[in-house]
Backbone as numpy.savetxt, mean C-alpha at the origin, in Angstrom:
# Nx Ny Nz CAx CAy CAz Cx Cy Cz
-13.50 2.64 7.53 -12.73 1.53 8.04 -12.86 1.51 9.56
-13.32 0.09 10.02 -13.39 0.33 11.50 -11.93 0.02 12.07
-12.23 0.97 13.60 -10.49 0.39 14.43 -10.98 -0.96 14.61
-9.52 -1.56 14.80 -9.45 -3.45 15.49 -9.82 -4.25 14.32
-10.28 -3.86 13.16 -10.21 -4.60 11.96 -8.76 -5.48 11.87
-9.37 -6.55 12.15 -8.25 -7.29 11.67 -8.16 -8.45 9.67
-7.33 -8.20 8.83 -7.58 -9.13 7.31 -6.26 -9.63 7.60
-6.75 -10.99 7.06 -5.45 -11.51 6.15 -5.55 -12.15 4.99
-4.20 -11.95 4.02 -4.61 -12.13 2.39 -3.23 -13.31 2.32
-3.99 -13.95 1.99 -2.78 -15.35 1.09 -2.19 -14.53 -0.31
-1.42 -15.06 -0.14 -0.21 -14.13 -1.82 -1.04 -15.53 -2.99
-1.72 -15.21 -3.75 -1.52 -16.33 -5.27 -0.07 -15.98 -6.03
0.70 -15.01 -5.98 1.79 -14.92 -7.17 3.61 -15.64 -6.46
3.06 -16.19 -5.13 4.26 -17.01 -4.42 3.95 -17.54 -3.24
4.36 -18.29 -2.56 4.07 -18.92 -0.96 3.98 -17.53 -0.33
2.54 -17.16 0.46 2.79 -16.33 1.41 1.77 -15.65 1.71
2.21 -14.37 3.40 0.75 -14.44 3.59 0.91 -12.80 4.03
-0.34 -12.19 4.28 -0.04 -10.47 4.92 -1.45 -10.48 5.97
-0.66 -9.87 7.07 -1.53 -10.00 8.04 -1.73 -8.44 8.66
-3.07 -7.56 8.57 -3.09 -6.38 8.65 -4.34 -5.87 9.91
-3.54 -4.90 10.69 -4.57 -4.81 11.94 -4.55 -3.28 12.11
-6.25 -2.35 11.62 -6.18 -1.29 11.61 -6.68 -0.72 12.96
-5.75 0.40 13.61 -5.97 0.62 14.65 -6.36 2.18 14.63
-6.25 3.44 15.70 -5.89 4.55 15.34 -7.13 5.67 16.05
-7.42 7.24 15.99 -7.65 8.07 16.71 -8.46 8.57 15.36
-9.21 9.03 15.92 -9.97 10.23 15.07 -9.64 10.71 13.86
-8.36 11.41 14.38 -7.21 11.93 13.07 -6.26 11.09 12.92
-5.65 10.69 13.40 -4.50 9.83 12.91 -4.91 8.14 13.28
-4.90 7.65 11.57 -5.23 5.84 11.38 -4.26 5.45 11.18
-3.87 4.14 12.16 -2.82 3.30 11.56 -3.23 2.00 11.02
-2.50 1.51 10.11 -2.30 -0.22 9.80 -1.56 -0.55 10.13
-0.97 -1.54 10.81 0.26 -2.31 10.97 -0.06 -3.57 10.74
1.42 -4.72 10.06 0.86 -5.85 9.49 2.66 -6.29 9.54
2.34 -7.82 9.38 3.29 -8.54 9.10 2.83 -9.33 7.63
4.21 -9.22 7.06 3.54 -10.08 5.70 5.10 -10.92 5.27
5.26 -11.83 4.62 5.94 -12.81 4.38 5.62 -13.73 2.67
6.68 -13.96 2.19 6.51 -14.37 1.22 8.15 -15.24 0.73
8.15 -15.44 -0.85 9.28 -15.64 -1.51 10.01 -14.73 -2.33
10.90 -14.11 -2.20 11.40 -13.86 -3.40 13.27 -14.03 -4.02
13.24 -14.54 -5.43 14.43 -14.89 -5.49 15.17 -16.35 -5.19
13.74 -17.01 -4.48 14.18 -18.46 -3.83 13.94 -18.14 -2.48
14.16 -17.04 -2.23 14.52 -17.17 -0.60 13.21 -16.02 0.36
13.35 -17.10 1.38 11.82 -16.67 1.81 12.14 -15.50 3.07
11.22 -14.23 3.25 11.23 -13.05 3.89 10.47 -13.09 4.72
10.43 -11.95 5.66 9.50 -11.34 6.45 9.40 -10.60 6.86
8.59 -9.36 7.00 8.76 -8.02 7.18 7.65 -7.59 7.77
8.14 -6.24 9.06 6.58 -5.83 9.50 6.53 -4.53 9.52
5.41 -3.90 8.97 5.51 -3.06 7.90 4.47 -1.68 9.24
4.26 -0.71 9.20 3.25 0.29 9.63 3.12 1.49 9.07
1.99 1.90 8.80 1.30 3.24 8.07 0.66 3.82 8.62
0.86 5.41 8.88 -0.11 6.12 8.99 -0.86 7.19 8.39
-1.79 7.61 8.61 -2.17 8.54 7.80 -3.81 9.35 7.94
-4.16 10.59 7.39 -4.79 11.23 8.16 -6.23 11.28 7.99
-6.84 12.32 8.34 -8.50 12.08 7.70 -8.67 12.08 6.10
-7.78 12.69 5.30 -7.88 12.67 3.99 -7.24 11.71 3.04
-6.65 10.71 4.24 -6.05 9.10 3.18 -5.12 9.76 2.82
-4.28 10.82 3.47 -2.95 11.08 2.94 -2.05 10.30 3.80
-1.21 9.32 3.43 0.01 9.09 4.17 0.72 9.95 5.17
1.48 9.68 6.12 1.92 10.46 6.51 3.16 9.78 7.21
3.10 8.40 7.33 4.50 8.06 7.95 4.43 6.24 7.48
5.23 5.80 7.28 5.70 4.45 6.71 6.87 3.97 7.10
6.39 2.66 7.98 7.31 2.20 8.24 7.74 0.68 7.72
9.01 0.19 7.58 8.96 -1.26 7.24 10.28 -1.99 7.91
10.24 -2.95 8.60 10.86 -3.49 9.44 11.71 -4.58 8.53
12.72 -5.57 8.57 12.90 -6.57 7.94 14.15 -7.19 7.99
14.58 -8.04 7.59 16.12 -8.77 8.21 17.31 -8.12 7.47
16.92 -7.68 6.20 17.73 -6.94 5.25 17.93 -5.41 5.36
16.64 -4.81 6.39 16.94 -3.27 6.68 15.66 -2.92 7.26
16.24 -1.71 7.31 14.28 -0.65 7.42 14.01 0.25 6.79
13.20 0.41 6.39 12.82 1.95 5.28 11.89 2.38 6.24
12.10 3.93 6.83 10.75 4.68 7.76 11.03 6.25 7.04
9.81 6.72 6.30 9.15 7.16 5.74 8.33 8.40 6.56
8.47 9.81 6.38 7.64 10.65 7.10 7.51 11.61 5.79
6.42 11.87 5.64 5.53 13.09 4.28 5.31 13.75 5.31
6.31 15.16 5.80 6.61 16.08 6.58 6.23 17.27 5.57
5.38 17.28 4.26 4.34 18.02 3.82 3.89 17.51 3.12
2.86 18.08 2.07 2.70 17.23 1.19 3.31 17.25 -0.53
3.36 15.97 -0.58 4.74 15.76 -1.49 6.08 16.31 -0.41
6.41 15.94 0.31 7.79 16.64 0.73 7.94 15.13 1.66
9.08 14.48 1.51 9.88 13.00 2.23 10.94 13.18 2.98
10.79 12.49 3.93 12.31 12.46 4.49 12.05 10.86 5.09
13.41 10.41 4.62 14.05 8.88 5.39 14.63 9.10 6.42
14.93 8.67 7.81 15.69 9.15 8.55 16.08 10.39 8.83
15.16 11.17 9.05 15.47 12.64 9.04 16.26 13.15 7.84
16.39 12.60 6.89 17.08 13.14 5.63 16.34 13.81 4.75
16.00 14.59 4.06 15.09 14.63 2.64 15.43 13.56 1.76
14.07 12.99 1.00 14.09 12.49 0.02 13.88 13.25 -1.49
14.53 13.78 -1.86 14.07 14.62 -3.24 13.98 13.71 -4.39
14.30 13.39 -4.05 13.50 11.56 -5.17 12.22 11.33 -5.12
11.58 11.74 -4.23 10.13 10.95 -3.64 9.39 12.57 -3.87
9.86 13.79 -4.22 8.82 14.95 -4.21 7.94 14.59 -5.29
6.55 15.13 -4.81 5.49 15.16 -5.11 4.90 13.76 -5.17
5.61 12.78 -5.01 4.46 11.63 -4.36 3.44 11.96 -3.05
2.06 11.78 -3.21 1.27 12.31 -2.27 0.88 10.97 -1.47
1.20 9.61 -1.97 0.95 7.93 -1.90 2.02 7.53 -2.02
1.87 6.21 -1.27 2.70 5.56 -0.51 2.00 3.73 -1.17
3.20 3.18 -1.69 2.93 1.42 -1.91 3.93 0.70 -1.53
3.16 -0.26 -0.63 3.92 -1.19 -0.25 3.92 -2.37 -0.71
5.07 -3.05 -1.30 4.96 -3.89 -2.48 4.29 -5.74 -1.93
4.80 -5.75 -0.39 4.40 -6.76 0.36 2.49 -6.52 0.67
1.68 -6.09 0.42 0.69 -5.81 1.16 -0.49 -5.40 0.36
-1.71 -5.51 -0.13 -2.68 -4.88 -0.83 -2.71 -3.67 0.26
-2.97 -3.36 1.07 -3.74 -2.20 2.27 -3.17 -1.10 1.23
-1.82 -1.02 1.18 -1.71 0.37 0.89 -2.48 1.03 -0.43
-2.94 0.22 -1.17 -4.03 0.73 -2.50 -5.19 1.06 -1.57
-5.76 0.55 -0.67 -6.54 1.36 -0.15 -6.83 2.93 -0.17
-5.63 3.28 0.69 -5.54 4.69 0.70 -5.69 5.57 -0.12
-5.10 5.16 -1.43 -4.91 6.01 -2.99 -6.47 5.68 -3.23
-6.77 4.69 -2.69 -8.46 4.32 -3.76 -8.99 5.78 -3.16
-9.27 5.96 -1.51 -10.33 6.45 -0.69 -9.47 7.91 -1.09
-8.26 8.38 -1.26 -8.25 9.74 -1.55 -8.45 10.05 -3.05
-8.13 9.45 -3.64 -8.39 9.94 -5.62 -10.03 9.63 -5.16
-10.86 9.18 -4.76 -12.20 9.09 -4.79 -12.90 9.59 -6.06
-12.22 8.34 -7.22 -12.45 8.63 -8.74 -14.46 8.37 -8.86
-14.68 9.11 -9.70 -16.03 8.50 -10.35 -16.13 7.03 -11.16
-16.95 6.48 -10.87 -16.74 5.45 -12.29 -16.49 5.87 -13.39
-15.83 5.14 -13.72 -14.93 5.26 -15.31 -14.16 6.64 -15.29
-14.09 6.99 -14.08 -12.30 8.08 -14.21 -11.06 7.55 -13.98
-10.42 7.64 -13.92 -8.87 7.36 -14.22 -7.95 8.66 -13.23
-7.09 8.30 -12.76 -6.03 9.23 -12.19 -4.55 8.56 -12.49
-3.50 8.97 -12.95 -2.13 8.56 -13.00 -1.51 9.28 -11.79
-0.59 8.85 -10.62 -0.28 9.26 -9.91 1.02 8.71 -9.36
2.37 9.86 -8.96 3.32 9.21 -8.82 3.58 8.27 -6.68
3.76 7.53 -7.19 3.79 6.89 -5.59 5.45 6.53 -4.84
5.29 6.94 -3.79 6.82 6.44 -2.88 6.81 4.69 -2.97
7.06 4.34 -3.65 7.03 2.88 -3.91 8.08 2.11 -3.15
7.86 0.57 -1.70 8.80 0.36 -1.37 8.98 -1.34 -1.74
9.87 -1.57 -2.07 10.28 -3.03 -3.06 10.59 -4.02 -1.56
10.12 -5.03 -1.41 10.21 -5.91 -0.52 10.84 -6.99 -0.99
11.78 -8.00 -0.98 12.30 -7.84 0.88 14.32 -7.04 0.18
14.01 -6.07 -0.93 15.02 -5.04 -0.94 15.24 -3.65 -0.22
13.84 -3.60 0.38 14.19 -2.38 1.05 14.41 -1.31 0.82
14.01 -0.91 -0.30 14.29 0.63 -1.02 12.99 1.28 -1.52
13.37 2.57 -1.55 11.88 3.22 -1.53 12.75 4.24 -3.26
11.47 4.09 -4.32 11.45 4.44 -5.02 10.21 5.35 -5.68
10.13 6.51 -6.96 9.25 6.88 -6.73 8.79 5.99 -8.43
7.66 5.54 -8.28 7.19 4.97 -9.87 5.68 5.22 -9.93
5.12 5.16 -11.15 3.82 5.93 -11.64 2.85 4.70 -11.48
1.68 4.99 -11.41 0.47 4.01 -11.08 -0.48 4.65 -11.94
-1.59 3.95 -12.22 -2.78 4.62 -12.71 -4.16 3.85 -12.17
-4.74 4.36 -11.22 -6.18 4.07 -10.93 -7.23 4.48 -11.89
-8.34 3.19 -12.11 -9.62 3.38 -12.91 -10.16 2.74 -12.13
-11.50 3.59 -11.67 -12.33 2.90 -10.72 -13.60 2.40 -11.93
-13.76 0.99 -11.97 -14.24 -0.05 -12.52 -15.86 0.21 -12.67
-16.28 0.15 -11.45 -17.45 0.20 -10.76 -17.52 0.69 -9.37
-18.53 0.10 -8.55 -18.98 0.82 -7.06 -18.03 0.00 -6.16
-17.24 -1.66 -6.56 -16.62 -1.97 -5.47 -15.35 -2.40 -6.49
-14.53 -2.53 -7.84 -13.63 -2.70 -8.44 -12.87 -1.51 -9.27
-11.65 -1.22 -8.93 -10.71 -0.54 -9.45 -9.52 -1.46 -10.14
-9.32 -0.83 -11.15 -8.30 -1.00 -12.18 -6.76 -0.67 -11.40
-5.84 -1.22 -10.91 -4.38 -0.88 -10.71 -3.65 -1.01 -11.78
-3.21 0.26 -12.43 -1.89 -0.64 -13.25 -0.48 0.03 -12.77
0.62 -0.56 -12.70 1.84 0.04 -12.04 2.50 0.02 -14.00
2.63 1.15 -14.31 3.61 1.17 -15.27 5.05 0.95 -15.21
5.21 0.84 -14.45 6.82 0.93 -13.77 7.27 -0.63 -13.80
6.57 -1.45 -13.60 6.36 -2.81 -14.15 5.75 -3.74 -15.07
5.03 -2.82 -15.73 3.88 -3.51 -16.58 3.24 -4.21 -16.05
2.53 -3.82 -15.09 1.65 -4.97 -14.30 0.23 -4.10 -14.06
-1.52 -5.10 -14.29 -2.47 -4.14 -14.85 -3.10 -5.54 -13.92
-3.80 -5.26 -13.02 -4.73 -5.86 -12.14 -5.76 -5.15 -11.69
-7.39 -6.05 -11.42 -8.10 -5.35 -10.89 -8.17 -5.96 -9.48
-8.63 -4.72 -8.79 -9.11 -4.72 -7.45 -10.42 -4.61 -7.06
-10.23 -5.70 -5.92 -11.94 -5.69 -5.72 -12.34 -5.58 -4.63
-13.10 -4.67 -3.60 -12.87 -4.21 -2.69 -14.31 -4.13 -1.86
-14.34 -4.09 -0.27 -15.68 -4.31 -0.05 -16.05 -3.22 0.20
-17.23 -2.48 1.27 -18.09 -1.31 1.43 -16.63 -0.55 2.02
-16.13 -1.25 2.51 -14.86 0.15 3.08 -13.84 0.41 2.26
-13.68 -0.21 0.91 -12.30 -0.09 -0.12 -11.51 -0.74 0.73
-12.04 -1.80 1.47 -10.14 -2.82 1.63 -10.41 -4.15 0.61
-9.17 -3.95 0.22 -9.13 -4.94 -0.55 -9.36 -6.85 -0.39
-10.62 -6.98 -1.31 -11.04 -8.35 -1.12 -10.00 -9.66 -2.18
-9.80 -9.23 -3.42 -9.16 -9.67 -4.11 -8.20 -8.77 -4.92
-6.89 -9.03 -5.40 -5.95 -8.57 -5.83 -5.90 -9.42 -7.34
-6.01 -9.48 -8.37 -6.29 -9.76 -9.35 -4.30 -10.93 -9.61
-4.49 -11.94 -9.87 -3.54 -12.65 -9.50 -2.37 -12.92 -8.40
-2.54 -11.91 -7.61 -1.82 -11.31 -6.27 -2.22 -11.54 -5.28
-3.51 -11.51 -4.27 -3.87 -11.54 -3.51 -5.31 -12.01 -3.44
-5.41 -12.63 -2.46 -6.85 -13.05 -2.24 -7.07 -12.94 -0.61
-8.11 -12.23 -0.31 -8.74 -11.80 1.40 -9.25 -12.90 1.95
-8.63 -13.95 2.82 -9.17 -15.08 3.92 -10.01 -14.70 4.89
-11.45 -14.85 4.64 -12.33 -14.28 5.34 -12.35 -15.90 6.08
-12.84 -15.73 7.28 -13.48 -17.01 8.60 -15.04 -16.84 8.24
């Protein structure tokens, strides 16, 4: 992933849009993004930042928004804290999803670095937009082919593929998202 990458993805599953700009150092990459949508009737906006290290491990999450903030530090691995608190809810999540944003499947793609046709189930710090709460719920990656992975979130019953270019950012989100290239 290069720095100064800038995407933005139109939402297909409601009015709305996510706007993501990867920046960052050697060892430590960030994304930061604003993304906006509907939910409930009523329309949000939230600006969200991730970081994380040479091995696509998360390491800090942040999310901004009119209803609150959720900021997120994996102060080991699998080990959370919100606000300097522990999260013992969130142990052994090693991934991080942000429910406003494709980027964060990125990360899980480039660290499970499945073979074709492997599969990984993995539990993730999951954060619900525009509620603001960080939960932990199960995912399962199947990498498809050389540029499509399988997402399914069991935690919702929801089973989409992803389709992704030479760097694993996501080009299409399988009823969810679609990448506005110029």
């Amino acid at each position: 992933m290069i720095q100064g990458t800038r995407l933005l993805w139109q939402r297909l599953d409601m009015p709305g849009m996510d706007f993501c700009l990867l920046v960052g150092e050697p060892s430590v990459h960030t994304a930061m993004g604003t993304s906006t949508g509907f939910r409930d009737g009523r329309p949000f906006a939230v600006h969200w930042g991730v970081q994380w290290d040479q091995d696509f491990l998360p390491r800090k999450l942040r999310v901004d928004g009119p209803d609150g903030t959720v900021a997120l530090d994996q102060v080991e691995n699998g080990i959370w804290q919100e606000n300097g608190t522990l999260r013992a809810d969130l142990a052994g999540c090693l991934d991080v999803d942000l429910a406003c944003t494709p980027f964060t499947n990125t990360l899980a793609i480039h660290r499970l670095a499945l073979a074709e046709g492997a599969s990984a189930e993995i539990d993730v710090a999951f954060v619900a937009v525009p509620a603001m709460e960080a939960t932990t719920v199960r995912q399962r990656y199947t990498r498809l082919d050389s540029s499509r992975w399988r997402y399914e979130g069991a935690f919702r019953g929801f089973s989409g593929v992803l389709d992704c270019d030479a760097d694993g950012l996501v080009r299409a989100y399988e009823s969810t998202f679609a990448r506005v290239d110029a």
